[in-house]
Amino acid sequence: MPTVPPWRRYLRFWRPDVAADIDDELRFHFEARTAELRAQGLSPEEAQRQTAEEFGDEVAVRARLRDIGDRMERRRARFLWWDAAHADLRYALRGLKTNPLFTGAVVLTLAIGIGATTTMYGVMRRLLLQPPPGVSAPEQLSKLFLRWEAAGVSARTTDRSSYPLFQVLHDRATTLAAAAAYLDGREVRVGHGTEAEIVSATLVSGDFWRALGVHAALGRLMTAEEAHPVTGARVVVLGHAFWQQRYGGDRAVVGTTLELQGTPYRIIGVAPRGFRGVEHAETALWLPLFAYADALAGGREWYTFGGDGILAYVVRPRPGVTQAQVAADLSRLFQGFVEGRRRPGDEARPDVRTLVRLGPVTGALGSDMTRRPEATVSVWLVGVAAVLLVIACANVGGLLLLRAMRRRREIAVRLALGMSRRRLAVLLLVESGMLALLGGLASGIVVVWGGVWVRRALLTTMATESAGPDWHVLGLAVACTIGTALVTGLVPVLQTRGDATAGLKDGGQHGATRRSRLHRTLLVGQTALSVALLVGAGLFLRSLHEIGTLDLGLDTRNVLAVDVDFTGTGRSRRETMPFFERALERLRAVPGVEHASLAISAPLHGARGSSIRPRGASEPFRDGDEWVNYVADDFFAATGMTILEGRGITAADRSGPRVVVVNEALARAAWPGRSPIGDCVYTSAAKDVCAEVVGVVKDARTFGLREEEQWLWFYAPLPPDDVDTRVLLVRTTPGVTGMTATLRRALQELDPNLPYIEIQVLGDVLDPQIRPWRLGAALFTTFGVVAMLLAALGLYAAVAYAVAQRTREIGVRVAVGATTGNVVGLVLGDGVRIALAGIVAGLALALLGGPLIADLLFDVSPRDPLVLAGVGGGVLLAALLASLLPARRAARVDPVTALRVD
């Protein structure tokens, strides 16, 4: 039996020594058995030998005992750890319970910061990172973008092209395992008459389902033969949400028919839950490309026209093929397709270079392969929410630091009684951890309530049906909670690194009078970040104001666009023309209608290309780069467009000599420096008749808010025998309600067999374009105001704490003659100095970061002086208000009472 050095026993005063304990135990039993055998008459050598034989394998015994000892020590360590943790938790909970106002403020602050960050990350992930649900191996799937480049012409990128090009890529590409084409966002009529409704549909090619790796939830999906544009079949696959909503999840729906555009379609299956295709948009029906002609109510052979850019493409490469190889292969086929369709006489046109680019199948990219405004705004809002979380952490850290400074004597006593700084740090971290945990739990309320509104605002085009919880978002919430606990807990821990005896030497008030540089830094930092957020909010609000005051060239208020769908009635377009003439007269007689007119297209909703050749010119002005609208009388009054010179279109013009009204841009371009009234032009509709220019109308927005180019427009009388589409435009009396139902009822009385009447507010088409600024203004303002309130709360707590700790000093000042104004100025000066430092730092940060959001603003400089000055003044006023209440309390200090403190 080996002998243990005596010094090993002393190590057990500092830490357990299992090996030494085993040696002592074995030696005791070995010596006791040896002594027993010697008492029986055995010699010392024989007694030791027999004892060793009875003990057996000493190494194995030692191993078993070590294992037992290690388990006991681990159990003991766990017990000690849990005992200490339990004591710390009880201490932390007791401290939080005794100060509910402090606890509530901290929990609410953390809930806002964590909840805002988690919510915005979830939205950003849906837009930028999350692939379409229900798609197999979405990382291998790519969306095609086609880029056109030509000398002297701006490059153009689009995600739409023709069916003939799809055939070429589908049949000849050697790098693809599957390729599919689809046409999304189609609105089709389900049902007839008053029971009809408009739903969203996506038309797909036969390989669509195979390319995406999707299987039907019920029934089957359409085949390639059924989707063929010529020989296909009228079949439909229901979207899962539409199936639940309209049919209540009835499984017997497969095999029945559904009336679409007045034509019966056979239901063959139901798409899987949550599946919404490639574009992330809600889709009620999945139709074959064969249904395109039905949806258009026309039978033209669109599938043979190489320039009809309506289809989007999605491809899946073969295994082992890179995206670069796919792009090169498809670019070669695309270039060959373009060159093969050049016609004789095109030699004078510049050579076009075409490229195929592959993009992800997320909802982030628009049709030109640039990030959608909603996606860009969501990225910024994630950053803003993260800044708000930093501000919340700084605010909570400051509050915890003030609390630690108030407990300076308690902490000093603990250290003096032998508590290690490590143990003290753990205690403080447990307190911050409890607060962070409560804040993380409370953030769930923010995510549920506020997240619903944010998701509806930013994800308006995306399906709301969810397949389950997003574990990435939950993981972020947990990470934010843990990180917040560590960050906020470290702030008071850093304050304990000083001299432990200082807290014992100073009194309860004097011990905390020393200014905390760390605390002032936190206050300045959160004020600066609040200023930066408020500047962003101000810039978005200015953008929204500029949009609201933007001169569109027309007045969309109280203007309704009425579209009547005759699809499926068997009437030709020529047969429907008399109805529109009768409808125009009927609507003009409806009470509450100020003006009504008829046109082939509504402003902001569409346009028809044309050409115009002034008299004396040998060629059209811009060779087909003009736009035309054929309108009835009262069109300009109905749309709120202003006649600047001459007159508008009258009823007599529709059957009299040809006349036109031109816009300002066309008048300046074709008749520079003079009036076009009385001159005449040749148009593509009547190349042999010179139409007299009778009026000039103010320029109006054609396609949207951001129009840098002045489009050339002219307006001609609507011929009664023209068979093009029609739209009724109605201006109603301001303040009159229920006009949509009134107009629909008037038209149904005129023709009870109308399949569907769609009535839309004319200005609603601008809402998707205004949404990014509206969202940016709303959320930036919300986050900025919350951040400013948090900063004001932190400043108030700091000034109030300083006043409480300087009671004796203030009493001395009053005793030696300081006035109320002196005391108030002293207290306000502390708050104002901190606020000014934060304002200067925040404005500098805003000036540096302003150009980064310049693309998101509308006619507003990112360094707008009004916004900068307004935010600076507002934050300074908030700081004064936050410091005013403690200042009033300081002004009421009784010097006699103050001098008796401590």
PDB file of C-alpha atoms in Angstrom, residues 310-476:
ATOM      1  CA  ILE A 310     -46.088  37.816 -69.973  1.00  0.00           C
ATOM      2  CA  LEU A 311     -44.489  34.627 -68.614  1.00  0.00           C
ATOM      3  CA  ALA A 312     -41.967  34.220 -65.818  1.00  0.00           C
ATOM      4  CA  TYR A 313     -39.585  31.255 -65.731  1.00  0.00           C
ATOM      5  CA  VAL A 314     -38.245  29.047 -62.975  1.00  0.00           C
ATOM      6  CA  VAL A 315     -35.583  26.368 -63.497  1.00  0.00           C
ATOM      7  CA  ARG A 316     -33.908  23.572 -61.575  1.00  0.00           C
ATOM      8  CA  PRO A 317     -30.356  22.643 -62.726  1.00  0.00           C
ATOM      9  CA  ARG A 318     -29.171  19.106 -63.237  1.00  0.00           C
ATOM     10  CA  PRO A 319     -27.179  17.582 -60.351  1.00  0.00           C
ATOM     11  CA  GLY A 320     -23.579  18.797 -60.377  1.00  0.00           C
ATOM     12  CA  VAL A 321     -24.275  21.761 -62.703  1.00  0.00           C
ATOM     13  CA  THR A 322     -23.412  25.197 -61.317  1.00  0.00           C
ATOM     14  CA  GLN A 323     -25.508  28.316 -61.698  1.00  0.00           C
ATOM     15  CA  ALA A 324     -22.796  29.892 -63.839  1.00  0.00           C
ATOM     16  CA  GLN A 325     -23.013  26.994 -66.286  1.00  0.00           C
ATOM     17  CA  VAL A 326     -26.811  27.254 -66.404  1.00  0.00           C
ATOM     18  CA  ALA A 327     -26.644  31.018 -67.011  1.00  0.00           C
ATOM     19  CA  ALA A 328     -24.118  30.571 -69.837  1.00  0.00           C
ATOM     20  CA  ASP A 329     -26.181  27.810 -71.478  1.00  0.00           C
ATOM     21  CA  LEU A 330     -29.436  29.767 -71.304  1.00  0.00           C
ATOM     22  CA  SER A 331     -27.768  33.013 -72.427  1.00  0.00           C
ATOM     23  CA  ARG A 332     -26.533  31.212 -75.557  1.00  0.00           C
ATOM     24  CA  LEU A 333     -30.026  29.941 -76.325  1.00  0.00           C
ATOM     25  CA  PHE A 334     -31.573  33.337 -75.558  1.00  0.00           C
ATOM     26  CA  GLN A 335     -29.139  35.135 -77.901  1.00  0.00           C
ATOM     27  CA  GLY A 336     -29.831  32.635 -80.658  1.00  0.00           C
ATOM     28  CA  PHE A 337     -33.581  33.068 -80.188  1.00  0.00           C
ATOM     29  CA  VAL A 338     -33.330  36.866 -80.486  1.00  0.00           C
ATOM     30  CA  GLU A 339     -31.102  36.711 -83.569  1.00  0.00           C
ATOM     31  CA  GLY A 340     -33.345  34.124 -85.197  1.00  0.00           C
ATOM     32  CA  ARG A 341     -36.357  36.436 -84.961  1.00  0.00           C
ATOM     33  CA  ARG A 342     -34.712  39.421 -86.658  1.00  0.00           C
ATOM     34  CA  ARG A 343     -36.708  40.377 -89.708  1.00  0.00           C
ATOM     35  CA  PRO A 344     -35.501  41.755 -93.021  1.00  0.00           C
ATOM     36  CA  GLY A 345     -34.958  45.464 -92.667  1.00  0.00           C
ATOM     37  CA  ASP A 346     -33.751  45.205 -89.085  1.00  0.00           C
ATOM     38  CA  GLU A 347     -30.135  45.583 -90.166  1.00  0.00           C
ATOM     39  CA  ALA A 348     -30.235  49.252 -89.273  1.00  0.00           C
ATOM     40  CA  ARG A 349     -31.213  48.480 -85.697  1.00  0.00           C
ATOM     41  CA  PRO A 350     -28.359  48.110 -83.192  1.00  0.00           C
ATOM     42  CA  ASP A 351     -27.255  44.622 -82.300  1.00  0.00           C
ATOM     43  CA  VAL A 352     -28.794  43.443 -79.048  1.00  0.00           C
ATOM     44  CA  ARG A 353     -26.769  41.457 -76.540  1.00  0.00           C
ATOM     45  CA  THR A 354     -28.847  39.287 -74.276  1.00  0.00           C
ATOM     46  CA  LEU A 355     -27.936  37.632 -71.002  1.00  0.00           C
ATOM     47  CA  VAL A 356     -29.742  35.321 -68.603  1.00  0.00           C
ATOM     48  CA  ARG A 357     -29.256  35.853 -64.910  1.00  0.00           C
ATOM     49  CA  LEU A 358     -30.421  33.574 -62.116  1.00  0.00           C
ATOM     50  CA  GLY A 359     -32.038  34.944 -58.995  1.00  0.00           C
ATOM     51  CA  PRO A 360     -33.348  33.397 -55.780  1.00  0.00           C
ATOM     52  CA  VAL A 361     -36.987  32.415 -55.437  1.00  0.00           C
ATOM     53  CA  THR A 362     -37.616  34.685 -52.451  1.00  0.00           C
ATOM     54  CA  GLY A 363     -39.959  37.637 -52.340  1.00  0.00           C
ATOM     55  CA  ALA A 364     -37.194  40.240 -52.290  1.00  0.00           C
ATOM     56  CA  LEU A 365     -36.580  40.914 -55.982  1.00  0.00           C
ATOM     57  CA  GLY A 366     -38.820  42.863 -58.307  1.00  0.00           C
ATOM     58  CA  SER A 367     -39.330  42.267 -62.009  1.00  0.00           C
ATOM     59  CA  ASP A 368     -36.125  44.177 -62.877  1.00  0.00           C
ATOM     60  CA  MET A 369     -33.980  42.148 -60.440  1.00  0.00           C
ATOM     61  CA  THR A 370     -33.752  45.039 -58.010  1.00  0.00           C
ATOM     62  CA  ARG A 371     -34.899  44.792 -54.436  1.00  0.00           C
ATOM     63  CA  ARG A 372     -38.562  45.579 -53.900  1.00  0.00           C
ATOM     64  CA  PRO A 373     -39.298  48.728 -51.862  1.00  0.00           C
ATOM     65  CA  GLU A 374     -40.986  46.685 -49.124  1.00  0.00           C
ATOM     66  CA  ALA A 375     -37.892  44.504 -48.821  1.00  0.00           C
ATOM     67  CA  THR A 376     -35.565  47.520 -48.647  1.00  0.00           C
ATOM     68  CA  VAL A 377     -37.737  49.180 -46.030  1.00  0.00           C
ATOM     69  CA  SER A 378     -37.883  45.948 -44.016  1.00  0.00           C
ATOM     70  CA  VAL A 379     -34.073  45.712 -43.959  1.00  0.00           C
ATOM     71  CA  TRP A 380     -33.837  49.257 -42.654  1.00  0.00           C
ATOM     72  CA  LEU A 381     -36.537  48.590 -40.106  1.00  0.00           C
ATOM     73  CA  VAL A 382     -34.619  45.574 -38.815  1.00  0.00           C
ATOM     74  CA  GLY A 383     -31.662  47.886 -38.278  1.00  0.00           C
ATOM     75  CA  VAL A 384     -33.901  50.467 -36.640  1.00  0.00           C
ATOM     76  CA  ALA A 385     -35.392  47.813 -34.354  1.00  0.00           C
ATOM     77  CA  ALA A 386     -31.886  46.646 -33.452  1.00  0.00           C
ATOM     78  CA  VAL A 387     -30.956  50.241 -32.602  1.00  0.00           C
ATOM     79  CA  LEU A 388     -34.085  50.429 -30.466  1.00  0.00           C
ATOM     80  CA  LEU A 389     -32.948  47.271 -28.655  1.00  0.00           C
ATOM     81  CA  VAL A 390     -29.530  48.857 -28.066  1.00  0.00           C
ATOM     82  CA  ILE A 391     -31.257  51.934 -26.656  1.00  0.00           C
ATOM     83  CA  ALA A 392     -33.405  49.723 -24.437  1.00  0.00           C
ATOM     84  CA  CYS A 393     -30.308  47.876 -23.214  1.00  0.00           C
ATOM     85  CA  ALA A 394     -28.531  51.173 -22.525  1.00  0.00           C
ATOM     86  CA  ASN A 395     -31.585  52.441 -20.666  1.00  0.00           C
ATOM     87  CA  VAL A 396     -31.904  49.305 -18.569  1.00  0.00           C
ATOM     88  CA  GLY A 397     -28.158  49.225 -17.993  1.00  0.00           C
ATOM     89  CA  GLY A 398     -28.324  52.798 -16.740  1.00  0.00           C
ATOM     90  CA  LEU A 399     -31.204  51.990 -14.405  1.00  0.00           C
ATOM     91  CA  LEU A 400     -29.356  48.961 -13.051  1.00  0.00           C
ATOM     92  CA  LEU A 401     -26.241  51.071 -12.644  1.00  0.00           C
ATOM     93  CA  LEU A 402     -28.165  53.663 -10.629  1.00  0.00           C
ATOM     94  CA  ARG A 403     -29.563  50.852  -8.517  1.00  0.00           C
ATOM     95  CA  ALA A 404     -26.070  49.473  -7.945  1.00  0.00           C
ATOM     96  CA  MET A 405     -24.840  52.936  -6.966  1.00  0.00           C
ATOM     97  CA  ARG A 406     -27.678  53.231  -4.434  1.00  0.00           C
ATOM     98  CA  ARG A 407     -26.582  49.839  -3.068  1.00  0.00           C
ATOM     99  CA  ARG A 408     -22.946  50.903  -2.905  1.00  0.00           C
ATOM    100  CA  ARG A 409     -22.747  50.453   0.867  1.00  0.00           C
ATOM    101  CA  GLU A 410     -24.490  47.062   0.699  1.00  0.00           C
ATOM    102  CA  ILE A 411     -22.041  45.886  -1.971  1.00  0.00           C
ATOM    103  CA  ALA A 412     -19.090  47.162   0.085  1.00  0.00           C
ATOM    104  CA  VAL A 413     -20.340  45.287   3.150  1.00  0.00           C
ATOM    105  CA  ARG A 414     -20.702  42.075   1.153  1.00  0.00           C
ATOM    106  CA  LEU A 415     -17.171  42.386  -0.175  1.00  0.00           C
ATOM    107  CA  ALA A 416     -15.843  43.211   3.305  1.00  0.00           C
ATOM    108  CA  LEU A 417     -17.499  40.104   4.733  1.00  0.00           C
ATOM    109  CA  GLY A 418     -15.653  37.906   2.246  1.00  0.00           C
ATOM    110  CA  MET A 419     -17.874  37.668  -0.828  1.00  0.00           C
ATOM    111  CA  SER A 420     -15.676  37.366  -3.885  1.00  0.00           C
ATOM    112  CA  ARG A 421     -16.094  39.771  -6.774  1.00  0.00           C
ATOM    113  CA  ARG A 422     -16.898  36.799  -8.977  1.00  0.00           C
ATOM    114  CA  ARG A 423     -19.691  35.781  -6.637  1.00  0.00           C
ATOM    115  CA  LEU A 424     -20.957  39.364  -6.559  1.00  0.00           C
ATOM    116  CA  ALA A 425     -20.890  39.542 -10.362  1.00  0.00           C
ATOM    117  CA  VAL A 426     -22.935  36.349 -10.544  1.00  0.00           C
ATOM    118  CA  LEU A 427     -25.485  37.819  -8.143  1.00  0.00           C
ATOM    119  CA  LEU A 428     -25.866  40.961 -10.232  1.00  0.00           C
ATOM    120  CA  LEU A 429     -26.072  38.941 -13.458  1.00  0.00           C
ATOM    121  CA  VAL A 430     -28.837  36.812 -11.952  1.00  0.00           C
ATOM    122  CA  GLU A 431     -30.829  39.983 -11.265  1.00  0.00           C
ATOM    123  CA  SER A 432     -30.395  41.231 -14.827  1.00  0.00           C
ATOM    124  CA  GLY A 433     -31.129  37.749 -16.136  1.00  0.00           C
ATOM    125  CA  MET A 434     -34.446  37.653 -14.289  1.00  0.00           C
ATOM    126  CA  LEU A 435     -35.373  41.044 -15.694  1.00  0.00           C
ATOM    127  CA  ALA A 436     -34.348  40.008 -19.198  1.00  0.00           C
ATOM    128  CA  LEU A 437     -36.347  36.779 -18.907  1.00  0.00           C
ATOM    129  CA  LEU A 438     -39.444  38.691 -17.833  1.00  0.00           C
ATOM    130  CA  GLY A 439     -38.838  41.173 -20.659  1.00  0.00           C
ATOM    131  CA  GLY A 440     -38.416  38.341 -23.160  1.00  0.00           C
ATOM    132  CA  LEU A 441     -41.679  36.755 -22.048  1.00  0.00           C
ATOM    133  CA  ALA A 442     -43.461  40.097 -22.206  1.00  0.00           C
ATOM    134  CA  SER A 443     -42.044  40.693 -25.696  1.00  0.00           C
ATOM    135  CA  GLY A 444     -44.316  37.889 -26.874  1.00  0.00           C
ATOM    136  CA  ILE A 445     -47.234  40.273 -26.390  1.00  0.00           C
ATOM    137  CA  VAL A 446     -45.476  42.877 -28.542  1.00  0.00           C
ATOM    138  CA  VAL A 447     -44.781  40.263 -31.225  1.00  0.00           C
ATOM    139  CA  VAL A 448     -48.376  39.017 -31.247  1.00  0.00           C
ATOM    140  CA  TRP A 449     -50.131  42.382 -31.171  1.00  0.00           C
ATOM    141  CA  GLY A 450     -47.715  44.641 -33.010  1.00  0.00           C
ATOM    142  CA  GLY A 451     -46.435  41.908 -35.308  1.00  0.00           C
ATOM    143  CA  VAL A 452     -49.867  41.300 -36.818  1.00  0.00           C
ATOM    144  CA  TRP A 453     -50.095  44.920 -37.949  1.00  0.00           C
ATOM    145  CA  VAL A 454     -46.513  45.054 -39.238  1.00  0.00           C
ATOM    146  CA  ARG A 455     -46.868  41.792 -41.181  1.00  0.00           C
ATOM    147  CA  ARG A 456     -50.118  42.940 -42.735  1.00  0.00           C
ATOM    148  CA  ALA A 457     -48.512  46.212 -43.727  1.00  0.00           C
ATOM    149  CA  LEU A 458     -45.276  44.838 -45.174  1.00  0.00           C
ATOM    150  CA  LEU A 459     -46.444  41.427 -46.397  1.00  0.00           C
ATOM    151  CA  THR A 460     -49.640  42.545 -48.110  1.00  0.00           C
ATOM    152  CA  THR A 461     -48.948  40.516 -51.240  1.00  0.00           C
ATOM    153  CA  MET A 462     -47.894  37.393 -49.370  1.00  0.00           C
ATOM    154  CA  ALA A 463     -50.072  34.598 -48.125  1.00  0.00           C
ATOM    155  CA  THR A 464     -50.955  34.682 -44.443  1.00  0.00           C
ATOM    156  CA  GLU A 465     -51.427  30.934 -44.071  1.00  0.00           C
ATOM    157  CA  SER A 466     -48.605  29.573 -41.938  1.00  0.00           C
ATOM    158  CA  ALA A 467     -47.317  26.042 -41.640  1.00  0.00           C
ATOM    159  CA  GLY A 468     -46.170  26.474 -38.037  1.00  0.00           C
ATOM    160  CA  PRO A 469     -43.887  28.523 -35.780  1.00  0.00           C
ATOM    161  CA  ASP A 470     -40.761  30.047 -37.236  1.00  0.00           C
ATOM    162  CA  TRP A 471     -37.952  28.585 -35.146  1.00  0.00           C
ATOM    163  CA  HIS A 472     -35.485  31.100 -36.540  1.00  0.00           C
ATOM    164  CA  VAL A 473     -37.531  33.951 -35.073  1.00  0.00           C
ATOM    165  CA  LEU A 474     -37.948  32.126 -31.771  1.00  0.00           C
ATOM    166  CA  GLY A 475     -34.205  31.514 -31.713  1.00  0.00           C
ATOM    167  CA  LEU A 476     -33.561  35.208 -32.295  1.00  0.00           C
TER     168      LEU A 476
END
